[in-house]
């Protein structure tokens, strides 16, 4: 960034601020602010793009059903080691989540006492809009974006009329329609407040047709959904290569064990169904044919905590009909992979807003398992093609 360029102070209003991903991201920013030069895992750390906020200038704010400070939450999640916890304790100890909007009907296994008591959907949206205004003023922000990192909600009834159009959604808000869940209320509030919105979860939010329409009309950038962290990232790297080599995929078995709070939320059958939907959606379009035996399995296994282990077994057929197997065993740290992506999504949404772009931001596809697309067409899932899309968008704006 040229020495004269003005620095942008950008707030990230996180839904699920006390979670493992958000607290890891906040700790990461704190380390960078203190002069750390560890930029591993941050895909855009070296991108010299005008207008892109610096990591050190990101301010963490938001909501959580658990009101404890980020330092206390961080210690519970056990993602950071003891010295990292000690070094960030003071800064993260000063941040406490605001009371969040919740619905047990949408997320059964996760609850808390830091709940915003509101008389209905319309009041919930108004309260969130107020909070966003307050954050802007309280921190003297130049920009603010909202990112959903909350626990996975069940998928609402696809037939529900309230989600289909902007007008129906507004009526649904007045009627406290049960098809409208918390993630949609937050997204609706962000769009009303002109705040770009990113959905790192599989929950239905800004991708509800009503809210896509609203984001376009209001010119507010939205992106999602479901962060592409570990296993799906590898899948969308490997599958294009298998296609290019004409190796036929006969079956792909993906399984995960993890014991963090996300895993706990996914013990609920309906929340799990949302996650399996996004994780299972990436393969067929890359390969160009349906893989009938594509199985995705997620198990909550407490001893692993955030240290998720993912196994993939891929059965392929090659020349002369000979069959082979590929095994991938990714021993990862779920939040360590996810947190830097959240920082990039926030910076890019802020940049999109500065460039005057509104509606779905398809160029952010590389960060998501089920990318939102500009005209609702089928998403591009291949990692290399997504990378090209993002690079071109960054370059195009920089050249103007
Ligand atoms: O991106 P990916 O590694 O394929 O998928 C992961 C899921 O398998 C896991 O259940 C969830 O907790 C992670 O946040 C992430 O969504």
PDB file of N, CA and C in Angstrom, residues 81-144:
ATOM      1  N   UNK A  81      -2.281 -22.420  21.786  1.00  0.00           N
ATOM      2  CA  UNK A  81      -1.497 -23.045  22.850  1.00  0.00           C
ATOM      3  C   UNK A  81      -1.399 -22.084  24.051  1.00  0.00           C
ATOM      4  N   UNK A  82      -0.807 -22.564  25.146  1.00  0.00           N
ATOM      5  CA  UNK A  82      -0.824 -21.770  26.379  1.00  0.00           C
ATOM      6  C   UNK A  82      -0.143 -20.413  26.219  1.00  0.00           C
ATOM      7  N   UNK A  83       0.971 -20.381  25.503  1.00  0.00           N
ATOM      8  CA  UNK A  83       1.653 -19.077  25.406  1.00  0.00           C
ATOM      9  C   UNK A  83       0.839 -18.137  24.512  1.00  0.00           C
ATOM     10  N   UNK A  84       0.196 -18.672  23.507  1.00  0.00           N
ATOM     11  CA  UNK A  84      -0.644 -17.811  22.650  1.00  0.00           C
ATOM     12  C   UNK A  84      -1.848 -17.283  23.447  1.00  0.00           C
ATOM     13  N   UNK A  85      -2.378 -18.160  24.307  1.00  0.00           N
ATOM     14  CA  UNK A  85      -3.510 -17.707  25.140  1.00  0.00           C
ATOM     15  C   UNK A  85      -3.060 -16.580  26.066  1.00  0.00           C
ATOM     16  N   UNK A  86      -1.887 -16.767  26.669  1.00  0.00           N
ATOM     17  CA  UNK A  86      -1.398 -15.768  27.624  1.00  0.00           C
ATOM     18  C   UNK A  86      -1.149 -14.437  26.914  1.00  0.00           C
ATOM     19  N   UNK A  87      -0.550 -14.515  25.728  1.00  0.00           N
ATOM     20  CA  UNK A  87      -0.215 -13.267  25.008  1.00  0.00           C
ATOM     21  C   UNK A  87      -1.431 -12.480  24.567  1.00  0.00           C
ATOM     22  N   UNK A  88      -2.542 -13.172  24.302  1.00  0.00           N
ATOM     23  CA  UNK A  88      -3.720 -12.461  23.780  1.00  0.00           C
ATOM     24  C   UNK A  88      -4.767 -12.217  24.863  1.00  0.00           C
ATOM     25  N   UNK A  89      -4.491 -12.699  26.077  1.00  0.00           N
ATOM     26  CA  UNK A  89      -5.521 -12.677  27.132  1.00  0.00           C
ATOM     27  C   UNK A  89      -6.055 -11.269  27.391  1.00  0.00           C
ATOM     28  N   UNK A  90      -5.156 -10.293  27.452  1.00  0.00           N
ATOM     29  CA  UNK A  90      -5.614  -8.947  27.800  1.00  0.00           C
ATOM     30  C   UNK A  90      -6.517  -8.367  26.705  1.00  0.00           C
ATOM     31  N   UNK A  91      -6.039  -8.444  25.470  1.00  0.00           N
ATOM     32  CA  UNK A  91      -6.817  -7.855  24.359  1.00  0.00           C
ATOM     33  C   UNK A  91      -8.153  -8.575  24.190  1.00  0.00           C
ATOM     34  N   UNK A  92      -8.121  -9.910  24.203  1.00  0.00           N
ATOM     35  CA  UNK A  92      -9.377 -10.639  23.981  1.00  0.00           C
ATOM     36  C   UNK A  92     -10.278 -10.594  25.222  1.00  0.00           C
ATOM     37  N   UNK A  93      -9.669 -10.371  26.367  1.00  0.00           N
ATOM     38  CA  UNK A  93     -10.456 -10.266  27.607  1.00  0.00           C
ATOM     39  C   UNK A  93     -11.334  -9.029  27.602  1.00  0.00           C
ATOM     40  N   UNK A  94     -10.964  -8.051  26.790  1.00  0.00           N
ATOM     41  CA  UNK A  94     -11.715  -6.796  26.757  1.00  0.00           C
ATOM     42  C   UNK A  94     -12.914  -6.867  25.811  1.00  0.00           C
ATOM     43  N   UNK A  95     -13.041  -7.968  25.073  1.00  0.00           N
ATOM     44  CA  UNK A  95     -14.155  -8.061  24.107  1.00  0.00           C
ATOM     45  C   UNK A  95     -15.194  -9.057  24.615  1.00  0.00           C
ATOM     46  N   UNK A  96     -16.428  -8.576  24.697  1.00  0.00           N
ATOM     47  CA  UNK A  96     -17.536  -9.455  25.095  1.00  0.00           C
ATOM     48  C   UNK A  96     -18.632  -9.406  24.042  1.00  0.00           C
ATOM     49  N   UNK A  97     -19.183 -10.559  23.689  1.00  0.00           N
ATOM     50  CA  UNK A  97     -20.237 -10.568  22.680  1.00  0.00           C
ATOM     51  C   UNK A  97     -21.525  -9.912  23.175  1.00  0.00           C
ATOM     52  N   UNK A  98     -22.222  -9.296  22.261  1.00  0.00           N
ATOM     53  CA  UNK A  98     -23.561  -8.766  22.562  1.00  0.00           C
ATOM     54  C   UNK A  98     -24.538  -9.938  22.586  1.00  0.00           C
ATOM     55  N   UNK A  99     -25.680  -9.756  23.269  1.00  0.00           N
ATOM     56  CA  UNK A  99     -26.671 -10.843  23.292  1.00  0.00           C
ATOM     57  C   UNK A  99     -27.182 -11.158  21.888  1.00  0.00           C
ATOM     58  N   UNK A 100     -27.290 -12.433  21.582  1.00  0.00           N
ATOM     59  CA  UNK A 100     -27.658 -12.846  20.228  1.00  0.00           C
ATOM     60  C   UNK A 100     -29.112 -13.268  20.110  1.00  0.00           C
ATOM     61  N   UNK A 101     -29.557 -13.307  18.860  1.00  0.00           N
ATOM     62  CA  UNK A 101     -30.917 -13.767  18.555  1.00  0.00           C
ATOM     63  C   UNK A 101     -30.837 -15.270  18.317  1.00  0.00           C
ATOM     64  N   UNK A 102     -31.726 -16.021  18.967  1.00  0.00           N
ATOM     65  CA  UNK A 102     -31.630 -17.479  18.867  1.00  0.00           C
ATOM     66  C   UNK A 102     -32.990 -18.105  18.594  1.00  0.00           C
ATOM     67  N   UNK A 103     -32.951 -19.350  18.119  1.00  0.00           N
ATOM     68  CA  UNK A 103     -34.191 -20.110  17.969  1.00  0.00           C
ATOM     69  C   UNK A 103     -33.862 -21.577  18.159  1.00  0.00           C
ATOM     70  N   UNK A 104     -34.462 -22.170  19.174  1.00  0.00           N
ATOM     71  CA  UNK A 104     -34.206 -23.592  19.417  1.00  0.00           C
ATOM     72  C   UNK A 104     -34.740 -24.456  18.294  1.00  0.00           C
ATOM     73  N   UNK A 105     -35.772 -23.941  17.641  1.00  0.00           N
ATOM     74  CA  UNK A 105     -36.358 -24.723  16.556  1.00  0.00           C
ATOM     75  C   UNK A 105     -35.373 -24.862  15.395  1.00  0.00           C
ATOM     76  N   UNK A 106     -34.417 -23.915  15.284  1.00  0.00           N
ATOM     77  CA  UNK A 106     -33.467 -23.958  14.168  1.00  0.00           C
ATOM     78  C   UNK A 106     -32.134 -24.575  14.548  1.00  0.00           C
ATOM     79  N   UNK A 107     -31.797 -24.555  15.833  1.00  0.00           N
ATOM     80  CA  UNK A 107     -30.497 -25.090  16.250  1.00  0.00           C
ATOM     81  C   UNK A 107     -30.687 -25.693  17.635  1.00  0.00           C
ATOM     82  N   UNK A 108     -30.901 -27.004  17.671  1.00  0.00           N
ATOM     83  CA  UNK A 108     -31.360 -27.610  18.929  1.00  0.00           C
ATOM     84  C   UNK A 108     -30.283 -27.824  19.975  1.00  0.00           C
ATOM     85  N   UNK A 109     -29.076 -28.122  19.572  1.00  0.00           N
ATOM     86  CA  UNK A 109     -28.100 -28.550  20.580  1.00  0.00           C
ATOM     87  C   UNK A 109     -27.287 -27.413  21.186  1.00  0.00           C
ATOM     88  N   UNK A 110     -27.436 -26.204  20.637  1.00  0.00           N
ATOM     89  CA  UNK A 110     -26.607 -25.102  21.122  1.00  0.00           C
ATOM     90  C   UNK A 110     -27.496 -24.048  21.759  1.00  0.00           C
ATOM     91  N   UNK A 111     -27.209 -23.743  23.031  1.00  0.00           N
ATOM     92  CA  UNK A 111     -28.007 -22.695  23.666  1.00  0.00           C
ATOM     93  C   UNK A 111     -27.077 -21.865  24.553  1.00  0.00           C
ATOM     94  N   UNK A 112     -27.633 -20.893  25.260  1.00  0.00           N
ATOM     95  CA  UNK A 112     -26.827 -20.053  26.128  1.00  0.00           C
ATOM     96  C   UNK A 112     -27.743 -19.075  26.828  1.00  0.00           C
ATOM     97  N   UNK A 113     -27.131 -18.227  27.660  1.00  0.00           N
ATOM     98  CA  UNK A 113     -27.988 -17.311  28.428  1.00  0.00           C
ATOM     99  C   UNK A 113     -27.853 -15.870  27.937  1.00  0.00           C
ATOM    100  N   UNK A 114     -26.973 -15.640  26.976  1.00  0.00           N
ATOM    101  CA  UNK A 114     -26.764 -14.273  26.486  1.00  0.00           C
ATOM    102  C   UNK A 114     -27.688 -14.045  25.273  1.00  0.00           C
ATOM    103  N   UNK A 115     -28.966 -14.010  25.586  1.00  0.00           N
ATOM    104  CA  UNK A 115     -29.961 -13.986  24.504  1.00  0.00           C
ATOM    105  C   UNK A 115     -30.699 -12.659  24.485  1.00  0.00           C
ATOM    106  N   UNK A 116     -30.809 -12.091  23.306  1.00  0.00           N
ATOM    107  CA  UNK A 116     -31.542 -10.835  23.132  1.00  0.00           C
ATOM    108  C   UNK A 116     -33.029 -11.151  23.185  1.00  0.00           C
ATOM    109  N   UNK A 117     -33.702 -10.583  24.191  1.00  0.00           N
ATOM    110  CA  UNK A 117     -35.127 -10.905  24.272  1.00  0.00           C
ATOM    111  C   UNK A 117     -35.897  -9.879  23.432  1.00  0.00           C
ATOM    112  N   UNK A 118     -36.523 -10.376  22.385  1.00  0.00           N
ATOM    113  CA  UNK A 118     -37.255  -9.512  21.451  1.00  0.00           C
ATOM    114  C   UNK A 118     -38.628 -10.118  21.201  1.00  0.00           C
ATOM    115  N   UNK A 119     -39.626  -9.248  20.991  1.00  0.00           N
ATOM    116  CA  UNK A 119     -40.981  -9.786  20.846  1.00  0.00           C
ATOM    117  C   UNK A 119     -41.295 -10.426  19.492  1.00  0.00           C
ATOM    118  N   UNK A 120     -40.360 -10.547  18.596  1.00  0.00           N
ATOM    119  CA  UNK A 120     -40.688 -11.193  17.317  1.00  0.00           C
ATOM    120  C   UNK A 120     -39.636 -10.873  16.269  1.00  0.00           C
ATOM    121  N   UNK A 121     -39.861 -11.382  15.056  1.00  0.00           N
ATOM    122  CA  UNK A 121     -38.877 -11.244  13.972  1.00  0.00           C
ATOM    123  C   UNK A 121     -38.535  -9.777  13.674  1.00  0.00           C
ATOM    124  N   UNK A 122     -39.574  -8.955  13.532  1.00  0.00           N
ATOM    125  CA  UNK A 122     -39.362  -7.554  13.138  1.00  0.00           C
ATOM    126  C   UNK A 122     -38.496  -6.844  14.193  1.00  0.00           C
ATOM    127  N   UNK A 123     -38.794  -7.104  15.454  1.00  0.00           N
ATOM    128  CA  UNK A 123     -38.024  -6.471  16.533  1.00  0.00           C
ATOM    129  C   UNK A 123     -36.599  -7.005  16.567  1.00  0.00           C
ATOM    130  N   UNK A 124     -36.449  -8.269  16.217  1.00  0.00           N
ATOM    131  CA  UNK A 124     -35.088  -8.845  16.198  1.00  0.00           C
ATOM    132  C   UNK A 124     -34.255  -8.137  15.144  1.00  0.00           C
ATOM    133  N   UNK A 125     -34.819  -7.945  13.964  1.00  0.00           N
ATOM    134  CA  UNK A 125     -34.082  -7.266  12.884  1.00  0.00           C
ATOM    135  C   UNK A 125     -33.722  -5.850  13.332  1.00  0.00           C
ATOM    136  N   UNK A 126     -34.687  -5.153  13.944  1.00  0.00           N
ATOM    137  CA  UNK A 126     -34.427  -3.764  14.370  1.00  0.00           C
ATOM    138  C   UNK A 126     -33.300  -3.726  15.403  1.00  0.00           C
ATOM    139  N   UNK A 127     -33.289  -4.701  16.308  1.00  0.00           N
ATOM    140  CA  UNK A 127     -32.250  -4.725  17.349  1.00  0.00           C
ATOM    141  C   UNK A 127     -30.871  -4.945  16.722  1.00  0.00           C
ATOM    142  N   UNK A 128     -30.810  -5.809  15.732  1.00  0.00           N
ATOM    143  CA  UNK A 128     -29.516  -6.082  15.078  1.00  0.00           C
ATOM    144  C   UNK A 128     -29.046  -4.840  14.305  1.00  0.00           C
ATOM    145  N   UNK A 129     -29.993  -4.179  13.633  1.00  0.00           N
ATOM    146  CA  UNK A 129     -29.638  -2.952  12.893  1.00  0.00           C
ATOM    147  C   UNK A 129     -29.093  -1.911  13.877  1.00  0.00           C
ATOM    148  N   UNK A 130     -29.738  -1.781  15.022  1.00  0.00           N
ATOM    149  CA  UNK A 130     -29.268  -0.839  16.058  1.00  0.00           C
ATOM    150  C   UNK A 130     -27.848  -1.180  16.496  1.00  0.00           C
ATOM    151  N   UNK A 131     -27.621  -2.476  16.722  1.00  0.00           N
ATOM    152  CA  UNK A 131     -26.281  -2.906  17.151  1.00  0.00           C
ATOM    153  C   UNK A 131     -25.239  -2.526  16.097  1.00  0.00           C
ATOM    154  N   UNK A 132     -25.578  -2.731  14.839  1.00  0.00           N
ATOM    155  CA  UNK A 132     -24.616  -2.417  13.766  1.00  0.00           C
ATOM    156  C   UNK A 132     -24.284  -0.925  13.765  1.00  0.00           C
ATOM    157  N   UNK A 133     -25.313  -0.118  13.952  1.00  0.00           N
ATOM    158  CA  UNK A 133     -25.088   1.345  14.003  1.00  0.00           C
ATOM    159  C   UNK A 133     -24.183   1.694  15.171  1.00  0.00           C
ATOM    160  N   UNK A 134     -24.483   1.077  16.294  1.00  0.00           N
ATOM    161  CA  UNK A 134     -23.718   1.347  17.504  1.00  0.00           C
ATOM    162  C   UNK A 134     -22.243   0.947  17.323  1.00  0.00           C
ATOM    163  N   UNK A 135     -22.030  -0.210  16.685  1.00  0.00           N
ATOM    164  CA  UNK A 135     -20.641  -0.676  16.467  1.00  0.00           C
ATOM    165  C   UNK A 135     -19.862   0.336  15.635  1.00  0.00           C
ATOM    166  N   UNK A 136     -20.509   0.822  14.574  1.00  0.00           N
ATOM    167  CA  UNK A 136     -19.865   1.778  13.673  1.00  0.00           C
ATOM    168  C   UNK A 136     -19.363   3.006  14.441  1.00  0.00           C
ATOM    169  N   UNK A 137     -20.254   3.523  15.295  1.00  0.00           N
ATOM    170  CA  UNK A 137     -19.924   4.750  16.029  1.00  0.00           C
ATOM    171  C   UNK A 137     -18.910   4.443  17.135  1.00  0.00           C
ATOM    172  N   UNK A 138     -19.197   3.382  17.897  1.00  0.00           N
ATOM    173  CA  UNK A 138     -18.354   3.078  19.061  1.00  0.00           C
ATOM    174  C   UNK A 138     -16.893   2.856  18.673  1.00  0.00           C
ATOM    175  N   UNK A 139     -16.650   2.279  17.503  1.00  0.00           N
ATOM    176  CA  UNK A 139     -15.263   1.965  17.120  1.00  0.00           C
ATOM    177  C   UNK A 139     -14.722   2.900  16.043  1.00  0.00           C
ATOM    178  N   UNK A 140     -15.502   3.904  15.666  1.00  0.00           N
ATOM    179  CA  UNK A 140     -15.041   4.846  14.626  1.00  0.00           C
ATOM    180  C   UNK A 140     -14.663   4.118  13.344  1.00  0.00           C
ATOM    181  N   UNK A 141     -15.580   3.271  12.855  1.00  0.00           N
ATOM    182  CA  UNK A 141     -15.250   2.409  11.714  1.00  0.00           C
ATOM    183  C   UNK A 141     -15.437   3.129  10.380  1.00  0.00           C
ATOM    184  N   UNK A 142     -14.561   2.806   9.426  1.00  0.00           N
ATOM    185  CA  UNK A 142     -14.752   3.303   8.056  1.00  0.00           C
ATOM    186  C   UNK A 142     -15.666   2.359   7.290  1.00  0.00           C
ATOM    187  N   UNK A 143     -15.659   1.109   7.706  1.00  0.00           N
ATOM    188  CA  UNK A 143     -16.504   0.112   7.038  1.00  0.00           C
ATOM    189  C   UNK A 143     -16.866  -0.963   8.042  1.00  0.00           C
ATOM    190  N   UNK A 144     -17.929  -1.720   7.727  1.00  0.00           N
ATOM    191  CA  UNK A 144     -18.307  -2.821   8.610  1.00  0.00           C
ATOM    192  C   UNK A 144     -18.923  -3.917   7.745  1.00  0.00           C
TER     193      UNK A 144
END
